[in-house]
mmCIF file of C-alpha atoms in Angstrom:
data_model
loop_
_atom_site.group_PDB
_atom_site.id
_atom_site.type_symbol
_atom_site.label_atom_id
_atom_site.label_comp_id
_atom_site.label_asym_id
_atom_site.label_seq_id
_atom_site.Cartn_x
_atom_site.Cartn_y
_atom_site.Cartn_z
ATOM 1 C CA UNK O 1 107.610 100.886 114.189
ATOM 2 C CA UNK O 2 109.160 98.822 111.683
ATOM 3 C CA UNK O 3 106.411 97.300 109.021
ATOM 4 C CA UNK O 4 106.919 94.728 106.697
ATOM 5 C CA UNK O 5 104.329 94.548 103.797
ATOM 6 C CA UNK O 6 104.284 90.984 102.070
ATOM 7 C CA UNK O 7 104.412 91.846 98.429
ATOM 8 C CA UNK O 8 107.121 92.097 95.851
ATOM 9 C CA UNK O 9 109.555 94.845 95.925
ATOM 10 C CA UNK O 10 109.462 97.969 93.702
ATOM 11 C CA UNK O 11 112.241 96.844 91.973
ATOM 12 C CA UNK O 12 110.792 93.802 90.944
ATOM 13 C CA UNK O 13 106.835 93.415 90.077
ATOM 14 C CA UNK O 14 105.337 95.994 92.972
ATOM 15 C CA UNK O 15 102.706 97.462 90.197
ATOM 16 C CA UNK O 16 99.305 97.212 92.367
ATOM 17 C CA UNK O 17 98.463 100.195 92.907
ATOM 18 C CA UNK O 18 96.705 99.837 96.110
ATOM 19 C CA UNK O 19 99.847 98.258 97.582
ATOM 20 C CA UNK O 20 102.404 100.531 96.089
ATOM 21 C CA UNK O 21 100.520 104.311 97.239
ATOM 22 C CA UNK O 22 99.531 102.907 100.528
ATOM 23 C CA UNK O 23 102.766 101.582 101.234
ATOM 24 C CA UNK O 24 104.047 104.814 99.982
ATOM 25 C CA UNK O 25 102.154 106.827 102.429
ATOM 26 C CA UNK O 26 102.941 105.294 105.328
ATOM 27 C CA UNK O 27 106.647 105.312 105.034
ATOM 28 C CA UNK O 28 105.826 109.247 104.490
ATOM 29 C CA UNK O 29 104.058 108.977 107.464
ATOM 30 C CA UNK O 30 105.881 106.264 109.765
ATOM 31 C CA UNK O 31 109.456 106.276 108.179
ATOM 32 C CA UNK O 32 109.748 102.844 108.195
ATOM 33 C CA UNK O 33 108.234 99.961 105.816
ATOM 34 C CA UNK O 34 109.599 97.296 104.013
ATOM 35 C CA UNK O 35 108.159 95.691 101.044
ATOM 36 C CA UNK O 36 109.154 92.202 100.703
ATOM 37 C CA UNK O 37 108.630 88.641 99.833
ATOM 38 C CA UNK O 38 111.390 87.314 100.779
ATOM 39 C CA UNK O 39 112.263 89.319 103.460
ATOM 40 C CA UNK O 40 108.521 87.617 105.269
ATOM 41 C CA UNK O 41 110.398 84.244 104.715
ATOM 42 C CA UNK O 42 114.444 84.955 105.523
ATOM 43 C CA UNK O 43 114.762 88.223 107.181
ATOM 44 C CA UNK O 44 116.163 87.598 110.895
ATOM 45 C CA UNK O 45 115.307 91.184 111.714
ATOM 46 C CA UNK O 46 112.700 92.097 113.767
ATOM 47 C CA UNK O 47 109.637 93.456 112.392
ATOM 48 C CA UNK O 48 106.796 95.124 114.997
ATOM 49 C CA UNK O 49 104.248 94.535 111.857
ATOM 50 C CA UNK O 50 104.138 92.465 109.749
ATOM 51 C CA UNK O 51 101.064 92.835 106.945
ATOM 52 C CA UNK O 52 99.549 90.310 104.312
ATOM 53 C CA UNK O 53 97.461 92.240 101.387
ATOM 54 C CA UNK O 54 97.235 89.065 99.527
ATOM 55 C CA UNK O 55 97.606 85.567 100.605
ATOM 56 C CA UNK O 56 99.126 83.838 97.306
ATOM 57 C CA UNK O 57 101.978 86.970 97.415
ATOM 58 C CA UNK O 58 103.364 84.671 99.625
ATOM 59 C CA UNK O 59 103.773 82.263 96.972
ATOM 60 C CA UNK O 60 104.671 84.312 94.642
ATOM 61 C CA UNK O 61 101.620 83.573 92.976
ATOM 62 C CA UNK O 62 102.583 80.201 92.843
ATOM 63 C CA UNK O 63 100.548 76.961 94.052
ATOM 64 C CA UNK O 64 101.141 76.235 97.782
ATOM 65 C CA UNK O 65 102.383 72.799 98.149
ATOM 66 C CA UNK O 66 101.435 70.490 101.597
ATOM 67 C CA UNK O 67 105.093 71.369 102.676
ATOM 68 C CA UNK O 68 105.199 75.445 101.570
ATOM 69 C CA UNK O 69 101.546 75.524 104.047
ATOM 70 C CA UNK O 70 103.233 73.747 106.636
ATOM 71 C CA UNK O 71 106.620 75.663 106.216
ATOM 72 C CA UNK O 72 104.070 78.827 106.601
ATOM 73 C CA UNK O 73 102.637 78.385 109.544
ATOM 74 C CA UNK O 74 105.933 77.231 110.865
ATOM 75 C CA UNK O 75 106.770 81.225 109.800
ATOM 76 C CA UNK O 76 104.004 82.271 111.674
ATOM 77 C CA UNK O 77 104.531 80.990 114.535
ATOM 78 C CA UNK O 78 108.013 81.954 114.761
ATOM 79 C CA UNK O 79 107.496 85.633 113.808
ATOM 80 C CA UNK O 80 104.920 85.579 116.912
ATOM 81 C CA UNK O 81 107.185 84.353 119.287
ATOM 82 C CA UNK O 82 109.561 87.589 118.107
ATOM 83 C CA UNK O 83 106.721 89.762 119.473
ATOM 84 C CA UNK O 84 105.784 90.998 115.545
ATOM 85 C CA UNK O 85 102.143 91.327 115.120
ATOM 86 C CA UNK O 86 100.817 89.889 111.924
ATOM 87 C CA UNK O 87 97.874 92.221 109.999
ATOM 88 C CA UNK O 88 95.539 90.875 107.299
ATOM 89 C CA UNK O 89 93.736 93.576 104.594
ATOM 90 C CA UNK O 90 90.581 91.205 102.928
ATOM 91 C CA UNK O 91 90.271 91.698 100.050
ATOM 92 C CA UNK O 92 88.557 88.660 98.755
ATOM 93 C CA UNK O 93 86.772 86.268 100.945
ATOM 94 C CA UNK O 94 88.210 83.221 99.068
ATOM 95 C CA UNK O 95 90.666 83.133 96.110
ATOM 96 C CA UNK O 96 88.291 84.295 93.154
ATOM 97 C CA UNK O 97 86.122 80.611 92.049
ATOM 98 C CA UNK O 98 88.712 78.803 94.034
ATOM 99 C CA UNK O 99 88.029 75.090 94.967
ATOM 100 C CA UNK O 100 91.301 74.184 94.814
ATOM 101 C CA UNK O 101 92.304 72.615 98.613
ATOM 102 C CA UNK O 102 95.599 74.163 99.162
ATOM 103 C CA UNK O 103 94.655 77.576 97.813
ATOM 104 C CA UNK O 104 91.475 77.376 100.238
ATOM 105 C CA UNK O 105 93.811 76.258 103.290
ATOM 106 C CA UNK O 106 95.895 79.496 102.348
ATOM 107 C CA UNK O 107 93.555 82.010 103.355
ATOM 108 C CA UNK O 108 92.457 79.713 106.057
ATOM 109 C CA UNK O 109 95.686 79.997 107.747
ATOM 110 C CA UNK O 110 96.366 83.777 106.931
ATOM 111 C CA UNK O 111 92.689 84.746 108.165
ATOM 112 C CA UNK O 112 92.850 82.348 111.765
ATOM 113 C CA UNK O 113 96.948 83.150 112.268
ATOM 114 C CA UNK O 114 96.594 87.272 112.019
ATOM 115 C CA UNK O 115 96.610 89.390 115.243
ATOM 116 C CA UNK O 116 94.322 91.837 113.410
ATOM 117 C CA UNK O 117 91.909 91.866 110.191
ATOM 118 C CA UNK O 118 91.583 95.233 108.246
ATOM 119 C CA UNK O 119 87.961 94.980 106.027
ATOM 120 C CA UNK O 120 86.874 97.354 103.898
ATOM 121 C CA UNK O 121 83.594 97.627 104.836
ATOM 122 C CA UNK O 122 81.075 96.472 107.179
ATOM 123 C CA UNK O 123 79.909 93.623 105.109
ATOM 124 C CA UNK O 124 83.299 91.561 104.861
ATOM 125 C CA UNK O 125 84.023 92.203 109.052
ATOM 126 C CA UNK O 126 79.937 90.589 109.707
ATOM 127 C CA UNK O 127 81.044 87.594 106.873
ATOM 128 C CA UNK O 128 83.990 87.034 108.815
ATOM 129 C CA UNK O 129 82.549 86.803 112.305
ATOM 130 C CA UNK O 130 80.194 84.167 111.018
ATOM 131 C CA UNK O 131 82.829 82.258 109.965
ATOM 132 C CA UNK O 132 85.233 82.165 112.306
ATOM 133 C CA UNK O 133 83.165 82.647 115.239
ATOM 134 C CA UNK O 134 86.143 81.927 117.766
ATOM 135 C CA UNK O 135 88.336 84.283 116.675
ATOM 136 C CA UNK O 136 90.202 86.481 118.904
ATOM 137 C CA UNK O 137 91.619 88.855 116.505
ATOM 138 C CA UNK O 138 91.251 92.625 116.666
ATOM 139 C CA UNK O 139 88.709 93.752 113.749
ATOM 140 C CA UNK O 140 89.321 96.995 111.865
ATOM 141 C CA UNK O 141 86.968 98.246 109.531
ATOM 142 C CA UNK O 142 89.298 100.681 107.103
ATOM 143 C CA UNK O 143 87.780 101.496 103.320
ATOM 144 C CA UNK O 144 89.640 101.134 100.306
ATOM 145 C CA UNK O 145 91.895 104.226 99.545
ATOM 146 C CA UNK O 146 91.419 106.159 96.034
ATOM 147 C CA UNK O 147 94.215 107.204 94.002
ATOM 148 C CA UNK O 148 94.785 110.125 94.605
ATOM 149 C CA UNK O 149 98.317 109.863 95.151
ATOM 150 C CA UNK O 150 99.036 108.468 91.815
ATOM 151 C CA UNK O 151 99.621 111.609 89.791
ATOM 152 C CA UNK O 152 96.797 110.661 87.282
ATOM 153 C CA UNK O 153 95.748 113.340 84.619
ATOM 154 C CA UNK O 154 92.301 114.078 84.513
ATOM 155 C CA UNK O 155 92.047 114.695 80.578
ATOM 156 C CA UNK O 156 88.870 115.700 79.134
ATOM 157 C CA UNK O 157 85.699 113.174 77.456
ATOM 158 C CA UNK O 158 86.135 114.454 74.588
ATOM 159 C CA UNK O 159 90.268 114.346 74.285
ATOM 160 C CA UNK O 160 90.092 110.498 75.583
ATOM 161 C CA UNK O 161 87.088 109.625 73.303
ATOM 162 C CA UNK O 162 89.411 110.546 70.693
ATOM 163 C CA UNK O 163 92.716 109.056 71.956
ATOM 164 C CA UNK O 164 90.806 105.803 72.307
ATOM 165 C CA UNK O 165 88.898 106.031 68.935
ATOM 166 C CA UNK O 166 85.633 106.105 70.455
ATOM 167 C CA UNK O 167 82.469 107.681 69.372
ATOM 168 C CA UNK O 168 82.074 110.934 70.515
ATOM 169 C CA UNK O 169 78.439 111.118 70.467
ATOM 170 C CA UNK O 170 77.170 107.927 72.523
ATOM 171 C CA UNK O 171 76.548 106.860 75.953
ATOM 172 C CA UNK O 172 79.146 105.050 76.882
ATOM 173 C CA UNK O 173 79.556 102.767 79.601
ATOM 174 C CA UNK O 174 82.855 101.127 80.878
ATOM 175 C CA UNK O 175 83.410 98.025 82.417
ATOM 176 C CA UNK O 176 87.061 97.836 83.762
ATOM 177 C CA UNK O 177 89.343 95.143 84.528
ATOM 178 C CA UNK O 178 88.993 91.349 83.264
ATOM 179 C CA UNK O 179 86.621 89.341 83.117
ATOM 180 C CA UNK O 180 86.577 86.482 85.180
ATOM 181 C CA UNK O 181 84.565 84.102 83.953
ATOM 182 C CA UNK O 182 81.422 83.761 81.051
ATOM 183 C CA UNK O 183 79.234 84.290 83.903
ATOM 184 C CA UNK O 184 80.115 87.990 84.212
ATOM 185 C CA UNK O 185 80.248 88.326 79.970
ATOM 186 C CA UNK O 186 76.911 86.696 80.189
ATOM 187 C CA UNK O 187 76.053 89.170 82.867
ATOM 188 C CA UNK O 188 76.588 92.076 81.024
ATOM 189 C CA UNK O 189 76.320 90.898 77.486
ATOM 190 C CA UNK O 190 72.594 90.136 78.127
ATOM 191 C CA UNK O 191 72.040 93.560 80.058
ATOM 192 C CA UNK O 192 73.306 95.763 77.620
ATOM 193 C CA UNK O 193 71.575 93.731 74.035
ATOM 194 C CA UNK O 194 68.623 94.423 76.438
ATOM 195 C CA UNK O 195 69.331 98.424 77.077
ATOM 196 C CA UNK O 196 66.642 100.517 75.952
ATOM 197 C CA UNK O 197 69.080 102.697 74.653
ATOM 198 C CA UNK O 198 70.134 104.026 70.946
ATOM 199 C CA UNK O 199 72.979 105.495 71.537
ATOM 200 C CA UNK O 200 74.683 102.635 73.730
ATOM 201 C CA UNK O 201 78.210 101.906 73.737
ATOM 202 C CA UNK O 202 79.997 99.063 75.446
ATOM 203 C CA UNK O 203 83.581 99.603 76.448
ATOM 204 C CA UNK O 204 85.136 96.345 77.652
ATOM 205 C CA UNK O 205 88.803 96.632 77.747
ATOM 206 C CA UNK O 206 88.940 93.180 79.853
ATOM 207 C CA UNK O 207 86.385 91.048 78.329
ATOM 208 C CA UNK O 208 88.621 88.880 76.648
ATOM 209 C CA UNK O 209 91.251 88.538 79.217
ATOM 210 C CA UNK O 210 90.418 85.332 80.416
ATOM 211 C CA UNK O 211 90.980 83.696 77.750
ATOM 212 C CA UNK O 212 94.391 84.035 77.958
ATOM 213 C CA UNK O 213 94.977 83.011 81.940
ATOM 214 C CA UNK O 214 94.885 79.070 83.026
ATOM 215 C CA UNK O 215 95.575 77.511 79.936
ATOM 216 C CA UNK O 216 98.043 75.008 79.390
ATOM 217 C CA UNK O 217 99.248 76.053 75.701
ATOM 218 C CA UNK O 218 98.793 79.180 73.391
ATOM 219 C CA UNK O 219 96.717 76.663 71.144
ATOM 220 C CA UNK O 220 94.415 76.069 74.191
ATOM 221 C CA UNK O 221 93.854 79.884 74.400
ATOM 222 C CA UNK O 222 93.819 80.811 70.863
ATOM 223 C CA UNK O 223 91.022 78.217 70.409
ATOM 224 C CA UNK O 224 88.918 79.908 73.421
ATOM 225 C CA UNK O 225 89.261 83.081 71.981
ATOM 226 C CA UNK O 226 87.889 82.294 69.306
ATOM 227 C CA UNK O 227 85.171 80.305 71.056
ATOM 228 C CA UNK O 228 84.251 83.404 73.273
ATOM 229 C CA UNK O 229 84.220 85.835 70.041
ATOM 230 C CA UNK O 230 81.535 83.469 68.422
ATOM 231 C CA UNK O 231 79.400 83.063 71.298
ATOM 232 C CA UNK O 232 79.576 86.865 72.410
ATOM 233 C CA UNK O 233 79.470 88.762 69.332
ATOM 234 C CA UNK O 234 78.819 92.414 69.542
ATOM 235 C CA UNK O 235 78.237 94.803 66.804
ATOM 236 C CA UNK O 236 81.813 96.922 66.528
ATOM 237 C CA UNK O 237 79.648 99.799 66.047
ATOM 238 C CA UNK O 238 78.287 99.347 69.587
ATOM 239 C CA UNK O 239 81.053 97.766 71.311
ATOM 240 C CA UNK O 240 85.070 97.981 71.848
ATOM 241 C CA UNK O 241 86.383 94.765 73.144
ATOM 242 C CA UNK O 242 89.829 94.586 74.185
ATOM 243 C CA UNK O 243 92.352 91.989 75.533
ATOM 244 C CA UNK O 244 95.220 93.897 75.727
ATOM 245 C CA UNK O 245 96.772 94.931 79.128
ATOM 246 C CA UNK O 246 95.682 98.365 79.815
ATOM 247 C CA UNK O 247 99.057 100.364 81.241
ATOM 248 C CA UNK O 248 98.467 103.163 84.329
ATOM 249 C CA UNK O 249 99.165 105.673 81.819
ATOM 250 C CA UNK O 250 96.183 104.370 79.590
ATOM 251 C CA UNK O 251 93.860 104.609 82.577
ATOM 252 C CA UNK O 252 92.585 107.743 83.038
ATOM 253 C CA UNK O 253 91.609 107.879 79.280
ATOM 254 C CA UNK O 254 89.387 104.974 79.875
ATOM 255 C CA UNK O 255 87.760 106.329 82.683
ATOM 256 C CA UNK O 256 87.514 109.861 81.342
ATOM 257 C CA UNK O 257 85.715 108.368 77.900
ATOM 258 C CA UNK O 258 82.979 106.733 79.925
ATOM 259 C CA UNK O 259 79.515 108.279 81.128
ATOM 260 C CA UNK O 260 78.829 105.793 83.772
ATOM 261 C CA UNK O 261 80.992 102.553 85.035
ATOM 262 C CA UNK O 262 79.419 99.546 85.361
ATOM 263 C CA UNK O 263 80.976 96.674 87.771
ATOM 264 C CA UNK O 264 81.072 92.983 86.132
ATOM 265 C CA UNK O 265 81.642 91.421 88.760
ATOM 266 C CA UNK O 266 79.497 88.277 90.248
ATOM 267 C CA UNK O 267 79.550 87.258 94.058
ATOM 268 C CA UNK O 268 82.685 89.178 94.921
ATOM 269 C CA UNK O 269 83.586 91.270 98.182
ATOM 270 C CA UNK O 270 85.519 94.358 96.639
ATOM 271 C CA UNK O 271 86.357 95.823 93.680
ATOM 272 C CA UNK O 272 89.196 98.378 93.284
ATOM 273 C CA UNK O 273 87.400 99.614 89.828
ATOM 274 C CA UNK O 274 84.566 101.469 92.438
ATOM 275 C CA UNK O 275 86.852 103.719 94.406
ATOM 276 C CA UNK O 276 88.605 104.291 91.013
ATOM 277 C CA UNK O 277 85.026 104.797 89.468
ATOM 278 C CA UNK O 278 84.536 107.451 92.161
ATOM 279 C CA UNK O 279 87.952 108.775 92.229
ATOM 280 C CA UNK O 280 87.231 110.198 88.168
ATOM 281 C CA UNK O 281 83.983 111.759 88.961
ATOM 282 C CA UNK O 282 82.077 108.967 87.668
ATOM 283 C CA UNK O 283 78.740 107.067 88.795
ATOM 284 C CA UNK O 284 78.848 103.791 89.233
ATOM 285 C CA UNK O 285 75.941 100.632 88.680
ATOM 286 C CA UNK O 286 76.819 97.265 90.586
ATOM 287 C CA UNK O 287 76.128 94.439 92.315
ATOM 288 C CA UNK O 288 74.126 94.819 95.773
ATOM 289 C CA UNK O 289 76.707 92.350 96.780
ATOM 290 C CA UNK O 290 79.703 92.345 99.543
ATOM 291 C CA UNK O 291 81.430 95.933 100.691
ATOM 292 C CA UNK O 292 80.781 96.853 96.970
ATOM 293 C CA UNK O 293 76.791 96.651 97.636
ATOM 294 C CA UNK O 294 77.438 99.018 101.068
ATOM 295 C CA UNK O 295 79.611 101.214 99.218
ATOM 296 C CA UNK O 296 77.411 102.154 96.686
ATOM 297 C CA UNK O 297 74.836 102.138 98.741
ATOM 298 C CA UNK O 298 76.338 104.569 101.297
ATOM 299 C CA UNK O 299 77.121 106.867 98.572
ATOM 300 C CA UNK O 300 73.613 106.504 96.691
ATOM 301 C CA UNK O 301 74.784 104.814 93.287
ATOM 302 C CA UNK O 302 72.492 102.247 91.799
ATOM 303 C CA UNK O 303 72.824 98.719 92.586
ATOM 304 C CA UNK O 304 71.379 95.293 91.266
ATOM 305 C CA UNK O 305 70.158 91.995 92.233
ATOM 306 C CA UNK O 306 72.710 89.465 90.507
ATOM 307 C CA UNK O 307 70.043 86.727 89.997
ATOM 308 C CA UNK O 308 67.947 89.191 88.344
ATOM 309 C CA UNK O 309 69.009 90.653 84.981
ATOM 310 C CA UNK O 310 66.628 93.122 85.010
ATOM 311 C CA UNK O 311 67.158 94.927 87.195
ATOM 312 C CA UNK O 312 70.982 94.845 85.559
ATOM 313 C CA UNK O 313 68.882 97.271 83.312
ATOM 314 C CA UNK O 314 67.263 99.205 85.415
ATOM 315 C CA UNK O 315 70.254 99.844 87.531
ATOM 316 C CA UNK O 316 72.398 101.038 83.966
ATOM 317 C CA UNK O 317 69.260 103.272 83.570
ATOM 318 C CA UNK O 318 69.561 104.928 86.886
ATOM 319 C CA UNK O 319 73.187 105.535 86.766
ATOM 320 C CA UNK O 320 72.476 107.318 83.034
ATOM 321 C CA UNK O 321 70.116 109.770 85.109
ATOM 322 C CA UNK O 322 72.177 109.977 88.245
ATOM 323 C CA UNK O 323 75.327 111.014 85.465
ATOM 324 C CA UNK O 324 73.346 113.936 83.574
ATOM 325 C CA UNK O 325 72.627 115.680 86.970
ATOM 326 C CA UNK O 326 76.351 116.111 88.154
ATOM 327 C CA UNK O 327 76.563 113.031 90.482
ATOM 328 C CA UNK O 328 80.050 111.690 89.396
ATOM 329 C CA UNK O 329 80.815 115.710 91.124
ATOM 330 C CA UNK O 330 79.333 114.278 94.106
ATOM 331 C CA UNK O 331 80.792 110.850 94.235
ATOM 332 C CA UNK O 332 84.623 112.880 94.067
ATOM 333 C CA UNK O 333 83.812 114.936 96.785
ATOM 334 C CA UNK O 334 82.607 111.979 99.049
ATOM 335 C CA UNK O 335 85.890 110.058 97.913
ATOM 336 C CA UNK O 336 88.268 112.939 98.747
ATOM 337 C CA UNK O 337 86.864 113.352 102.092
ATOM 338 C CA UNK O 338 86.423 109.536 103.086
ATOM 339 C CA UNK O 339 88.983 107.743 101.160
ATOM 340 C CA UNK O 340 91.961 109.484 100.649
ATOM 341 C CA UNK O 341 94.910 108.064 100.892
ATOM 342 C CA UNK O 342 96.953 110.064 103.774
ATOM 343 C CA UNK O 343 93.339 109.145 105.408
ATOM 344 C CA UNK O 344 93.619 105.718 104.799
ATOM 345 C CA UNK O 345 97.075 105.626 105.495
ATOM 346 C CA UNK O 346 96.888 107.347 108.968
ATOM 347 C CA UNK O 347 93.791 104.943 110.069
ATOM 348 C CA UNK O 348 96.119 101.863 109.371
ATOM 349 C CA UNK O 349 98.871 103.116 111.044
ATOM 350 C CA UNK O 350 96.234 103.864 114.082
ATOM 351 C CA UNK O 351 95.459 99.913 114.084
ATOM 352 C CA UNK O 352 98.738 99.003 114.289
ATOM 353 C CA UNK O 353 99.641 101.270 117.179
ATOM 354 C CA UNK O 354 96.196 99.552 118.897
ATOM 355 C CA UNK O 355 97.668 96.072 118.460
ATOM 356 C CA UNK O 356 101.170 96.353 119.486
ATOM 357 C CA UNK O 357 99.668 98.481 122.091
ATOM 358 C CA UNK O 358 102.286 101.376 121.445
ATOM 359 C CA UNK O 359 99.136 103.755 122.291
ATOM 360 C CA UNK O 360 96.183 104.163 123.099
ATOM 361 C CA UNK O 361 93.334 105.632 120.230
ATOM 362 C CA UNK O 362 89.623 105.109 119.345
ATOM 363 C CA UNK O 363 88.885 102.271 117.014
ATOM 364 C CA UNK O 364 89.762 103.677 113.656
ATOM 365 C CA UNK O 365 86.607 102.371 111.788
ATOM 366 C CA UNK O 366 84.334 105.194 111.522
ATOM 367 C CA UNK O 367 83.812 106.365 107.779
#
């Protein structure tokens, strides 16, 4: 088969992670897959799959005008009546506290115009249904792959406490990625002053990040910077705050320094930071919300009611007992059996055989 994946080429900005090692793995497997933006708008060749991870890659990131959505679905439609099959991973349900109209229409058109729907997990296939009762796509319920793939070290607690300048003698809990919005600084912010812990220690590489992202001038984010440090002020001695971009190579330190990761995020449907979470032998507190909820459910890590920040708490407190009997040992071997990545690879490969009916298999969806 030949695959196209909509994102940008290696050679350009192709640094996600999920995109690049699954991409990576199927050409192992398949032999053939493209990964392209431009190619999903020029290319006169014909693709047998063609598969949209994000819906603003399209756009480059950029905002869809009222001609680039109509000149979309005008792609669509002709790469359909080549025969080419178009595939959809969700990964969010709606562009993250999105109300903007042409953002919205986006996914709208992606979602209703794809011959198949990969979810990763349950939740996000039962969401979908609901809304777009009608559909008449093929539904494929395929987890998130780990990263096992990505050559990552594994360095010690104590070696990345000390490459990071941590303490080495407190319980440490990471939250990774940024942070979207104050709700999810407020979130955690108000579960960990409330932590009925002495030896707590907030990592927060991200927490700052957004306020550098959708401001009009560096004066407009320098002054909410400095906003967000006076409202959320931590003790230093209890809490590292970063808003620098952490690099792949920085990773595994971050993850290796931490006891237990906790996930910030508020009314989301994944997370990558959970498989990654599992993927370094870690336990993991967060939201009973979306396919994160059923993942950590499924694999018996603590989750918590977002309206309730208590039970923020209690969840934290769980984790901290779930980490001092071994579990993060547990939630590895449960990742390298389930999530892969030539096992995540091999069940997407299997759903596009289903849909361009090349053969016949068994639903890949089972865990």
């Amino acid at each position: 088969m030949n695959i196209l994946f909509v994102y940008f080429d290696k050679t350009i900005q192709n640094d996600n992670l999920y995109v690049k090692s699954l991409c990576e793995e199927i050409r192992r497997q398949n032999g053939s897959i493209e990964c392209s933006i431009d190619a999903f708008w020029n290319s006169t060749r014909k693709y047998d799959i063609v598969h949209i991870q994000f819906p603003e890659v399209i756009f480059k990131w950029r905002q869809p005008s009222d001609n680039g959505l109509k000149a979309l679905r005008q792609r669509i439609d002709r790469l359909k009546s080549m025969g080419t099959k178009i595939v959809y991973t969700r990964h969010d349900a709606i562009p993250h506290y999105c109300t903007d109209k042409n953002k919205l229409e986006l996914y709208r058109i992606v979602e209703t115009q794809s011959n198949a729907i990969i979810h990763l997990g349950e939740y996000s296939r039962q969401e979908f249904a609901r809304i777009y009762p009608e559909t008449t796509a093929r539904h494929f319920v395929i987890p998130h792959h780990i990263y096992d793939s990505c050559g990552y070290a594994f360095p010690s607690k104590l070696t990345s406490r000390n490459k990071l300048g941590l303490p080495t003698d407190k319980f440490i809990i990471l939250t990774f990625g940024s942070y979207r919005n104050e709700e999810e600084q407020r979130l955690v912010v108000d579960a960990f002053e409330h932590l009925p812990m002495s030896d707590k220690f907030l990592l927060a590489p991200g927490f700052y990040n957004s306020c550098f992202t959708n401001r009009k001038t560096p004066i407009q984010n320098l002054l909410r910077y400095r906003t967000q440090k006076k409202k959320f002020r931590l003790d230093t001695n209890r809490a590292l705050q970063l808003h620098e971009k952490i690099s792949n190579t920085e990773l595994p330190y971050y993850f290796s320094a931490a006891d237990i990761v906790l996930i910030q995020r508020k009314e989301i449907l994944n997370s990558g930071n959970v498989p990654m979470a599992l993927f370094f032998h870690k336990v993991v507190a967060g939201p009973k919300f979306g396919n994160i909820g059923e993942l950590l459910d499924l694999t018996g890590n603590p989750t918590f009611d977002l309206t309730d920040s208590h039970s923020v708490i209690e969840a934290v407190a769980h984790a901290r007992q779930l980490s001092n009997t071994g579990y993060g040992e547990k939630n590895a071997e449960f990742a390298r059996q389930n999530m892969n990545t030539e096992l995540i690879a091999q069940k997407t490969i299997l759903c596009y055989q289903q849909i361009y009916n090349l053969t016949l298999h068994e639903n890949p969806t089972d865990w």
